[in-house]
Short mmCIF file of C-alpha atoms in Angstrom, two decimals:
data_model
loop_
_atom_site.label_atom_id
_atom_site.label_comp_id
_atom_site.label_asym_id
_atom_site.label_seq_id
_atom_site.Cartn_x
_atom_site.Cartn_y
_atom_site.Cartn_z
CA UNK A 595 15.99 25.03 -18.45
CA UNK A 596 16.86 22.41 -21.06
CA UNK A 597 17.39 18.43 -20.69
CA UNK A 598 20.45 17.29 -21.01
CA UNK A 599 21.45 13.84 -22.71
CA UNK A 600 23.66 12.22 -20.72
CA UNK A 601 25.35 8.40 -20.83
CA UNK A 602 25.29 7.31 -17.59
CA UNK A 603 26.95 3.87 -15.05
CA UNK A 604 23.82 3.02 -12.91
CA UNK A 605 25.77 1.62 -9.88
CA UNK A 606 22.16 1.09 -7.49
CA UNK A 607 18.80 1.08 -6.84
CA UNK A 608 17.41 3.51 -4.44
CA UNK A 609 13.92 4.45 -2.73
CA UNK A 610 11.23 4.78 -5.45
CA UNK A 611 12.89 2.40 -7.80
CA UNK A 612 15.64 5.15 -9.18
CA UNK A 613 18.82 3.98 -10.67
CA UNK A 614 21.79 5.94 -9.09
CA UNK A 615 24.81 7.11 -11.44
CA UNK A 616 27.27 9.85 -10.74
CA UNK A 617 28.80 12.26 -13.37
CA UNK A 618 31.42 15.46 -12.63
CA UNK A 619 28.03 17.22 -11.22
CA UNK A 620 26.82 14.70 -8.87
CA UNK A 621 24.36 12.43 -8.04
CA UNK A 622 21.58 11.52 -10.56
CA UNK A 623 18.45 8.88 -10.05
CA UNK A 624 17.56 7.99 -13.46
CA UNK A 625 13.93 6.51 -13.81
CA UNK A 626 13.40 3.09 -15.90
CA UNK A 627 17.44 1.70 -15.21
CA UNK A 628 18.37 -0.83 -13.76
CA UNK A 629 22.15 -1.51 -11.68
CA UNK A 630 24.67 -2.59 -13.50
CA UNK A 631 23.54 -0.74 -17.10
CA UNK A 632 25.04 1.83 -19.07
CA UNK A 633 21.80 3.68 -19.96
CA UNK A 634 21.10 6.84 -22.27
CA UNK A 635 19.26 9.45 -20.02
CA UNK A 636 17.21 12.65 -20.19
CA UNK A 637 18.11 14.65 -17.59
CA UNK A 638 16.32 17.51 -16.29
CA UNK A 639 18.82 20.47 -14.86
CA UNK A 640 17.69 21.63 -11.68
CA UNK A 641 18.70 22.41 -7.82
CA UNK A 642 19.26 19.43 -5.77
CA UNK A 643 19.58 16.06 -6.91
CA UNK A 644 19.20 15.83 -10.65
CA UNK A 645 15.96 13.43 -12.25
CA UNK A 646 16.15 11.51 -15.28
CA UNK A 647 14.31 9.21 -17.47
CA UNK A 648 15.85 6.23 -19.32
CA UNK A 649 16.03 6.49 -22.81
CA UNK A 650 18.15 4.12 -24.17
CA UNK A 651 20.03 1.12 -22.62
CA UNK A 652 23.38 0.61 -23.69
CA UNK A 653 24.50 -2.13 -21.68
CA UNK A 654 21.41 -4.39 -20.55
CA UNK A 655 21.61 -5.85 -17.22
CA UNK A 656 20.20 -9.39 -16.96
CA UNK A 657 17.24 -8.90 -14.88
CA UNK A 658 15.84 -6.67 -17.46
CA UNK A 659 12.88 -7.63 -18.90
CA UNK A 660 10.32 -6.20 -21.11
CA UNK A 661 7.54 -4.74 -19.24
CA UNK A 662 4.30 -2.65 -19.76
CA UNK A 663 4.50 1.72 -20.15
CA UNK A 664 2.42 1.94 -16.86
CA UNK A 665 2.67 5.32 -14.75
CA UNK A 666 2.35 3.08 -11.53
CA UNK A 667 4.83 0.04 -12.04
CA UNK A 668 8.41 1.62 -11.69
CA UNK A 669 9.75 -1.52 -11.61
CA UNK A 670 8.17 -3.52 -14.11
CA UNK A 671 11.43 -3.39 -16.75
CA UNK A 672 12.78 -6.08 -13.82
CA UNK A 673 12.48 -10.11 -13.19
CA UNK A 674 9.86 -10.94 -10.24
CA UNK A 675 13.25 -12.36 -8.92
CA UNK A 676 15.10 -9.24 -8.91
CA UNK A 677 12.16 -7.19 -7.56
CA UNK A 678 12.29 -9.10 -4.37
CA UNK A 679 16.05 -8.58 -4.02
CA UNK A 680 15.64 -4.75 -4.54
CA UNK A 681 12.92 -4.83 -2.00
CA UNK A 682 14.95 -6.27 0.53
CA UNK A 683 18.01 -4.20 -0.20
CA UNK A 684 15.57 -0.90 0.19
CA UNK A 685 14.68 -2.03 3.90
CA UNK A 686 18.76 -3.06 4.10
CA UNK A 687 20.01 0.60 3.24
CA UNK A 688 17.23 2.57 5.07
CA UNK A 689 18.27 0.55 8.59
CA UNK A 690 21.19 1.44 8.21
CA UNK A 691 21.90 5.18 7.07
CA UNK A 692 18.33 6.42 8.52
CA UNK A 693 18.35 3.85 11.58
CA UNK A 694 21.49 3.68 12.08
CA UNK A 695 21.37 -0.02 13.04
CA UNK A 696 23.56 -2.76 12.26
CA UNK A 697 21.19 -5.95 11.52
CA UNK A 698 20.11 -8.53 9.13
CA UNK A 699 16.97 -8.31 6.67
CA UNK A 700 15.11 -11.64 6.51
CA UNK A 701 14.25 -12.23 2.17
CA UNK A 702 11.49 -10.46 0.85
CA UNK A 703 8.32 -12.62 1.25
CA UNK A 704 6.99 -13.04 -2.45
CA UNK A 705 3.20 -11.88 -3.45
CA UNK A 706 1.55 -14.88 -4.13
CA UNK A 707 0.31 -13.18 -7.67
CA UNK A 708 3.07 -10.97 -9.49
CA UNK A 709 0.00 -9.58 -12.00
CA UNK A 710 -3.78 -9.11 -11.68
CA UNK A 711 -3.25 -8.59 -8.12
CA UNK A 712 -5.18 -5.07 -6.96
CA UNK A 713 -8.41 -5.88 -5.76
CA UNK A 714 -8.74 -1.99 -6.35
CA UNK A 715 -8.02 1.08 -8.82
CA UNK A 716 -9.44 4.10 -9.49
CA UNK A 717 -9.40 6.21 -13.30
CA UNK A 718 -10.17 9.16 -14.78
CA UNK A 719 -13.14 9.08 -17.12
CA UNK A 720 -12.36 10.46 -20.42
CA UNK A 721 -14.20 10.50 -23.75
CA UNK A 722 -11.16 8.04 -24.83
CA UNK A 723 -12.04 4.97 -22.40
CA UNK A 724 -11.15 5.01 -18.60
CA UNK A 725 -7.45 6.40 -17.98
CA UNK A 726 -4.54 6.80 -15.31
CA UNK A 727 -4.87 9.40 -13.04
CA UNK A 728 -1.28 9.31 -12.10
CA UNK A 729 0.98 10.64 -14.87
CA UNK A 730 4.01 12.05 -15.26
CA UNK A 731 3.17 13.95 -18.86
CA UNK A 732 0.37 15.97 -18.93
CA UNK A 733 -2.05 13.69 -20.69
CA UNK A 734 -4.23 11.08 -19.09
CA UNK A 735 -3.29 7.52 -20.23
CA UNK A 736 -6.11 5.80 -21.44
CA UNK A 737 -6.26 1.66 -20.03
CA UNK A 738 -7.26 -0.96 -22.21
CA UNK A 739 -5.80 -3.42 -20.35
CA UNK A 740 -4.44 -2.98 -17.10
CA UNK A 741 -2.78 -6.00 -16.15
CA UNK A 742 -2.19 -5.01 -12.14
CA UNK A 743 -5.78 -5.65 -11.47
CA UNK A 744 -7.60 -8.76 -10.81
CA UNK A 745 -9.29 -10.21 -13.61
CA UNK A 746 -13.05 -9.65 -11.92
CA UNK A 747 -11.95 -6.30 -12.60
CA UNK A 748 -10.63 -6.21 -16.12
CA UNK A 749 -14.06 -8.22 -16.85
CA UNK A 750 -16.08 -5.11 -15.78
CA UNK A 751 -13.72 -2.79 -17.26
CA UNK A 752 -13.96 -4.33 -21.15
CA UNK A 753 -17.84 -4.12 -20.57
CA UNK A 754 -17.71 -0.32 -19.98
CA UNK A 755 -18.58 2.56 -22.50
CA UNK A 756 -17.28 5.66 -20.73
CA UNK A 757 -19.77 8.06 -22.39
CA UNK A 758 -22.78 6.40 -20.15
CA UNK A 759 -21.08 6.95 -16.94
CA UNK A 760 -21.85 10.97 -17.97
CA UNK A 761 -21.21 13.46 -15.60
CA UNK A 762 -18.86 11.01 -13.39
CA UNK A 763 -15.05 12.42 -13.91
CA UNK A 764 -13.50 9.22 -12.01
CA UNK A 765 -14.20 5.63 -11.35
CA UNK A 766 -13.33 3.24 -8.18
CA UNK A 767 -13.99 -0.38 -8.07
CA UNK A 768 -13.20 -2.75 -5.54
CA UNK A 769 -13.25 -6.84 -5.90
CA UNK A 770 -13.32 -9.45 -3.86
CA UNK A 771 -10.84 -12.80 -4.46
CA UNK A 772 -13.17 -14.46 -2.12
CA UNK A 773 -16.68 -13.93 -3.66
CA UNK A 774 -15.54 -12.86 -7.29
CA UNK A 775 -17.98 -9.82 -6.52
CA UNK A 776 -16.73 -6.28 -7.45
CA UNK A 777 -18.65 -3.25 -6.52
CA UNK A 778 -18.07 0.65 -7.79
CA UNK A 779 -17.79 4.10 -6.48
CA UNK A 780 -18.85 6.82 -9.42
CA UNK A 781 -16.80 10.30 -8.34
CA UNK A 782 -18.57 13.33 -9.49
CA UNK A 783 -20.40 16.53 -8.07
CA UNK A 784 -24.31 16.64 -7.91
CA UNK A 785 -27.19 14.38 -6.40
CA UNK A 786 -27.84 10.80 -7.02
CA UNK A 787 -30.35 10.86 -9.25
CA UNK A 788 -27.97 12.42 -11.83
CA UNK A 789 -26.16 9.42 -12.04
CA UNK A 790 -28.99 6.69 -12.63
CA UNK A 791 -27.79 6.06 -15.99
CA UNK A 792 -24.01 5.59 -15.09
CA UNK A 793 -25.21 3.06 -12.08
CA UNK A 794 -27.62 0.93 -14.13
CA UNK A 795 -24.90 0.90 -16.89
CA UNK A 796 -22.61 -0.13 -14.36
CA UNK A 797 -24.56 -3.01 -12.70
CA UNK A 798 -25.30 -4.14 -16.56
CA UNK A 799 -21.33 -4.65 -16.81
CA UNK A 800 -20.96 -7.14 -14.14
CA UNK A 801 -20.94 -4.97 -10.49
CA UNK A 802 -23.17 -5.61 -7.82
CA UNK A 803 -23.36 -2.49 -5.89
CA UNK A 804 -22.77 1.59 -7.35
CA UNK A 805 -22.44 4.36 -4.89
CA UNK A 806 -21.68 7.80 -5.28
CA UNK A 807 -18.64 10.03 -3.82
CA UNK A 808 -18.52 13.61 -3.89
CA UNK A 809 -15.08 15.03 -5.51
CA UNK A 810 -12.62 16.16 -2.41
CA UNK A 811 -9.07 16.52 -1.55
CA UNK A 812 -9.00 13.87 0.56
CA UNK A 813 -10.10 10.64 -1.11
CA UNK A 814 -13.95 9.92 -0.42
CA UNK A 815 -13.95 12.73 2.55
CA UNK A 816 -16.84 14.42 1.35
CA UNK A 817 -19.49 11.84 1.99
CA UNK A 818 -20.53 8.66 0.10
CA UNK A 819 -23.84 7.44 -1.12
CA UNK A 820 -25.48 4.26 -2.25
CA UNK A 821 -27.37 4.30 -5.48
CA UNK A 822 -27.98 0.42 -6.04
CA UNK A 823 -27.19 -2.79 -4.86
CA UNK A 824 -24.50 -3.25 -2.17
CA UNK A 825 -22.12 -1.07 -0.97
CA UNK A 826 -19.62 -3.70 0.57
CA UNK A 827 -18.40 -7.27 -0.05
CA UNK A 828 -16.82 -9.78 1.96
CA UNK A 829 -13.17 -10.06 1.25
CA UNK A 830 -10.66 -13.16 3.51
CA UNK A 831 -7.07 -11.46 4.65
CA UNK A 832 -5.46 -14.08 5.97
CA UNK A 833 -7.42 -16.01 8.82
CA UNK A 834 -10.24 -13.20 9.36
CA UNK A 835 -12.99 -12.36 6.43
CA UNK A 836 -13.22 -8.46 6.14
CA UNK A 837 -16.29 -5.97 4.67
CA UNK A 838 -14.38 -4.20 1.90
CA UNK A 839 -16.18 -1.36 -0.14
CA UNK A 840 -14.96 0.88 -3.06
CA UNK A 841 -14.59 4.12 -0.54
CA UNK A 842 -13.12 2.17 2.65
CA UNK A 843 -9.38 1.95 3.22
CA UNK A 844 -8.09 -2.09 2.77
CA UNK A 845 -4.93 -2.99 1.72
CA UNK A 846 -5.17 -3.88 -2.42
CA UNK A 847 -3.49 -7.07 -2.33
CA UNK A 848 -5.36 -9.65 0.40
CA UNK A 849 -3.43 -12.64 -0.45
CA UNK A 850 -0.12 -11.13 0.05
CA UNK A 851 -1.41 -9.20 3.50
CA UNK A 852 -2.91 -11.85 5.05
CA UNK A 853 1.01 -13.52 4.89
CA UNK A 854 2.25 -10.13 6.44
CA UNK A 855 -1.19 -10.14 9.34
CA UNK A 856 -0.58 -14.34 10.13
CA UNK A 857 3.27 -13.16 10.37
CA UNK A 858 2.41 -10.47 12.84
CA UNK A 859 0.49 -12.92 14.95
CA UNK A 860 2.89 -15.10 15.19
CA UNK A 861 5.48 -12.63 16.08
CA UNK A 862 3.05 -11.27 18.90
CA UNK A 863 3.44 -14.22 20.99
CA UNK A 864 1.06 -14.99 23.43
CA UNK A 865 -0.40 -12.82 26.49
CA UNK A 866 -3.18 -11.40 28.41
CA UNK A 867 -4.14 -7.55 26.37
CA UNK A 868 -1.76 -6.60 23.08
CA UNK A 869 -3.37 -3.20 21.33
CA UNK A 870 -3.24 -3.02 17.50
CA UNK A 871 -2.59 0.96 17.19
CA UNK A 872 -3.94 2.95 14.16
CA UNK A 873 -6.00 -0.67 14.23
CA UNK A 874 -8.54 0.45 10.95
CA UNK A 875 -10.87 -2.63 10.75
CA UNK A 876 -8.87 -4.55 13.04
CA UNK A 877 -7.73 -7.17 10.01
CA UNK A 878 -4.78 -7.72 12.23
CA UNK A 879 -5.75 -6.87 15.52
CA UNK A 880 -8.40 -10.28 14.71
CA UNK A 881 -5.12 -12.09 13.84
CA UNK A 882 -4.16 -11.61 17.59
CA UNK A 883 -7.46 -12.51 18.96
CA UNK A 884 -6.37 -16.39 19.52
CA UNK A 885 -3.42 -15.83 21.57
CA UNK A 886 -4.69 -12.83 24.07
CA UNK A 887 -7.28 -12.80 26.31
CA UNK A 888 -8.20 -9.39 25.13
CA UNK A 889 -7.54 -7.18 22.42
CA UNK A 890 -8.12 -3.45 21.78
CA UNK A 891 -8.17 -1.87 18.17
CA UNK A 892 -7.61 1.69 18.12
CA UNK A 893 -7.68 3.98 15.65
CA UNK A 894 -9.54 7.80 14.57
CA UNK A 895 -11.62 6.75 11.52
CA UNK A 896 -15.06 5.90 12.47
CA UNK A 897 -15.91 4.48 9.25
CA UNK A 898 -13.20 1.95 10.09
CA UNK A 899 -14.70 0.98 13.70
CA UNK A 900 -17.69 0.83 12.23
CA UNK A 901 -16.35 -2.31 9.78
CA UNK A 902 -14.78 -3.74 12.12
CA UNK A 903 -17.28 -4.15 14.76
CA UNK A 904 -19.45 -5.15 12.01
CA UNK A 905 -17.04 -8.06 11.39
CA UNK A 906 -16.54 -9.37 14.26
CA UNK A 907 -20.35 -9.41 15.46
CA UNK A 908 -20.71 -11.37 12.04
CA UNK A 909 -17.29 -13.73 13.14
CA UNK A 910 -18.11 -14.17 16.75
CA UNK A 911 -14.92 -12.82 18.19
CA UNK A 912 -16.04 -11.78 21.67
CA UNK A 913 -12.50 -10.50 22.73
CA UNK A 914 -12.01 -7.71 20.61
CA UNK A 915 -13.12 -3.80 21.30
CA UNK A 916 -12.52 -1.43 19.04
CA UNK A 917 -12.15 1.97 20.56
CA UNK A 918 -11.86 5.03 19.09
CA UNK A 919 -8.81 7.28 19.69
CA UNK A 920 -5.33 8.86 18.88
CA UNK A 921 -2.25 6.48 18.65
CA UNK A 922 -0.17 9.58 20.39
CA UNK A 923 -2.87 9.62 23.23
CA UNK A 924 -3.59 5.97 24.05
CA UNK A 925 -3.44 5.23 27.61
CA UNK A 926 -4.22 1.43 27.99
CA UNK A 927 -2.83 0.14 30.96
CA UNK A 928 -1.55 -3.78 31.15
CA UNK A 929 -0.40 -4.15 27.75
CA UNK A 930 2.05 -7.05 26.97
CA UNK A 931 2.27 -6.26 23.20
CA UNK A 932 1.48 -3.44 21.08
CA UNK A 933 1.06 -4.16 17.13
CA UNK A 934 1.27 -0.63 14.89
CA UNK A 935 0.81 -0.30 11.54
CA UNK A 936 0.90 3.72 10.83
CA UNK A 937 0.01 5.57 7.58
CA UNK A 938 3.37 6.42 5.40
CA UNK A 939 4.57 9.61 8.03
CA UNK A 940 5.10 6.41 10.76
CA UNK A 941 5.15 6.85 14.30
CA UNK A 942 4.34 10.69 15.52
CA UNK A 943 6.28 11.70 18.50
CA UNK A 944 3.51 11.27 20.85
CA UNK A 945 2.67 7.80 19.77
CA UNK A 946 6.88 6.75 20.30
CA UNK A 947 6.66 7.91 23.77
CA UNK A 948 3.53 6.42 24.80
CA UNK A 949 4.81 2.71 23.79
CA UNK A 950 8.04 3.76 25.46
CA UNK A 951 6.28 4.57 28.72
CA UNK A 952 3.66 1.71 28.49
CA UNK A 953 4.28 -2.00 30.20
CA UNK A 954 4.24 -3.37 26.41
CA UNK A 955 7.38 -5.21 26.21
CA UNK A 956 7.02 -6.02 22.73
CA UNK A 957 6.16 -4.10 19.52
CA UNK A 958 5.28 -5.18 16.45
CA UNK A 959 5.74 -2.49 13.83
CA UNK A 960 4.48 -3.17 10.26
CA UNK A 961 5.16 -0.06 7.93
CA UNK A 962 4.50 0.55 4.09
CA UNK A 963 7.75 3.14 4.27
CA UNK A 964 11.25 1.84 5.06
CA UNK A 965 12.52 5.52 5.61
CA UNK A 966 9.92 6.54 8.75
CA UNK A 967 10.19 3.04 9.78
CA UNK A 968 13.71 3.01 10.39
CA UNK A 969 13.44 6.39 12.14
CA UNK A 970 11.44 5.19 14.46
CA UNK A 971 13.17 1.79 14.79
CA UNK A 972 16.61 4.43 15.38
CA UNK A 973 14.75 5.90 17.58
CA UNK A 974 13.19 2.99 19.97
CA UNK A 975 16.60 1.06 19.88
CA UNK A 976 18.26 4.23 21.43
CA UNK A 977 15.72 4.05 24.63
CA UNK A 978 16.81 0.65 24.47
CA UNK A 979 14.38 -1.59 22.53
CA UNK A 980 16.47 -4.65 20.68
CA UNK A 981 15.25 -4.87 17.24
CA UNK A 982 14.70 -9.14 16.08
CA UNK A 983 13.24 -9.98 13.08
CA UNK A 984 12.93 -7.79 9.92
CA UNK A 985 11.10 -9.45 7.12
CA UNK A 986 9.98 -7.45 3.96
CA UNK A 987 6.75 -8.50 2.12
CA UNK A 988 5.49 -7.46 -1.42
CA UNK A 989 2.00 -6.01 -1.36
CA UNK A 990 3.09 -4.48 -4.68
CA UNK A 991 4.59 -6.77 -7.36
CA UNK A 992 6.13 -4.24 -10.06
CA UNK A 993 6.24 -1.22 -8.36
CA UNK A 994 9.17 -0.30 -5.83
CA UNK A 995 6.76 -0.36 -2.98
CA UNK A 996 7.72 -2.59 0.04
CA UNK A 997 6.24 -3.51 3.51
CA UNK A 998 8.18 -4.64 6.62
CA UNK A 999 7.05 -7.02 9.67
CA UNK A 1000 9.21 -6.65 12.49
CA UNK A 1001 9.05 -6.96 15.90
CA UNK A 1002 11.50 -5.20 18.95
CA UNK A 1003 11.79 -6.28 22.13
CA UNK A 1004 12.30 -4.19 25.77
#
């Protein structure tokens, strides 16, 4: 099938940052467009909706702006400004075609840094330098620069000749805004002792702690190993300092989460027990602490638990318990609020009924995906939970990733 060349009206954005124009065929989302423009794009010819990439911009709408080629940032080519107002307009549209629900979306709440924000990222090793493992082409893209990531990272990154972290075929690091400390994962197959050279080369850039992952399907699900130093660092989200390690799920922007977690408190009120389902570390579930008697984190990764009980043994909260469990299955009694924040998929079925059928009368939902979000938000307002507030934050300056804070009521 050939690409077509096609001159195109982009009249929106859509999910994933795709510029929406219509032709005699229907519907295309055109990558790298903004609304407004009259773009040249290559268009792939296919069933369904057609893809295309931007390849020349006719008519240049004024929140363009000239940004950096990076696989990840699909909405660089935009003004911070205009970012937010996508964002927002995202969480607008899913409410109400997915939801179904008639109701305002607060502005999106800005990162604090629009650049060198990830505390995290993870590349290919390649005889070229240290590369993208997210590409659309075929061939890696080799990073000089990567200006997404916090400087503490970048620092390490210039030190680095890829040859000496032999046989490693990816890199993670992980810093710390708090410390300035950044510590690294080396991917690879083998035993530790094969990767002495890699670690000491490494901690010689600037790092202060190398493990080692085995390569899996799942990210870091096949075991991880320390070869020197430390394998976590303390990291502040918010009002509560967190372990963070180069393995461990954390979200990759504290700054701007710890404005979504003091958010979530305060929309949790006060009360005697609130649970923070799928809980993790309990980074927000610690936000709550203050203002209930008790709180219980739950959630299935015992790596997770593990941090969190950590931290709070280290912070002195006596209130919280993590527990380990299934959202779908939890069966606290005597909750006033429940707090969730699921993975991308949202709310299972299970998990929907069980708040339904618990004596929560409040839910905080936080969600990294507007479309499962506003499923389940359809589907709590029809067993008659009133949705309030709906505020969209930006963990992700540059890319068309948004979360939402929100809160329903009984």
């Amino acid at each position: 099938m050939s690409d077509a060349l096609l001159t195109l009206e982009i009249e929106k954005l859509v999910a994933g940052g795709l510029g929406l124009a219509r032709d005699e065929s229907g519907v295309v989302l055109v990558r790298g467009a903004l609304p407004g423009e009259q773009v040249t794009a290559r268009v792939r010819a296919g069933k369904g909706v057609r893809q295309g990439q931007t390849v020349e911009v006719l008519r240049r709408s004024p929140a363009r702006v000239d940004g950096p080629e990076l696989p990840t940032a699909d909405l660089a080519h935009a003004t911070y400004e205009a970012q937010l107002d996508f964002k927002r307009a995202f969480v607008q549209e899913a409410l109400s075609r997915i939801a179904k629900v008639q109701h305002g979306v607060a502005a999106t709440v800005p990162s604090p840094e629009a650049w060198g924000y990830r505390n995290t990222a993870q590349y290919l090793v390649t005889p070229g330098g240290l590369a993208y493992r997210e590409r659309r082409g075929s061939e890696p893209l080799v990073v000089q620069n990567d200006p997404l990531v916090m400087p503490q990272i970048q620092a390490v990154m210039d030190r680095i000749d890829p040859t000496l972290l032999d046989p490693a075929t990816e890199v993670a690091f992980r810093a710390s805004r708090l410390t300035g400390e950044v510590v690294a994962a080396l991917i690879g197959p083998g035993e530790t002792r094969q990767y002495l050279r890699a670690s000491d080369h490494l901690m010689e850039a600037g790092v202060v702690g190398v493990s080692l992952a085995q390569p899996a399907g799942k990210r870091f699900s096949a075991g991880v190993r320390l070869i020197a130093g430390e394998s976590e660092i303390r990291e502040q989200f918010g009002q509560v300092q967190v372990s963070v390690s180069a393995t461990g799920f954390a979200q990759v922007n504290p700054q701007a989460a710890g404005l979504a977690y003091e958010r979530a408190a305060e929309l949790a009120g006060k009360g005697e027990h609130a649970v923070d389902l799928y809980g993790g570390a309990g980074a927000i579930g610690r936000h709550l602490a203050p203002n209930f008697r008790r709180v219980t984190v739950l959630d299935a990764a015992p790596e997770a638990l593990a941090r969190g009980r950590q931290d709070v043994a280290v912070s002195g909260e006596s209130n919280v318990t993590f527990r380990s469990g299934d959202a779908a299955r939890f069966s606290e009694l005597g909750t006033d609020v429940i707090v969730v924040d699921p993975p991308r998929a949202g709310l299972e079925e299970g998990a929907r009924e069980h708040i339904n059928s618990s004596t929560a009368d409040r839910l905080v939902y936080v969600s990294c995906d507007p479309a499962t979000w506003a499923r389940d938000v359809g589907d709590l307002v029809r067993r008659g939970w009133k949705l309030a507030e709906v505020i969209p934050h930006d963990f992700y300056p540059q890319t068309s990733h948004v979360e939402i804070v929100s809160v329903l009521n009984r």
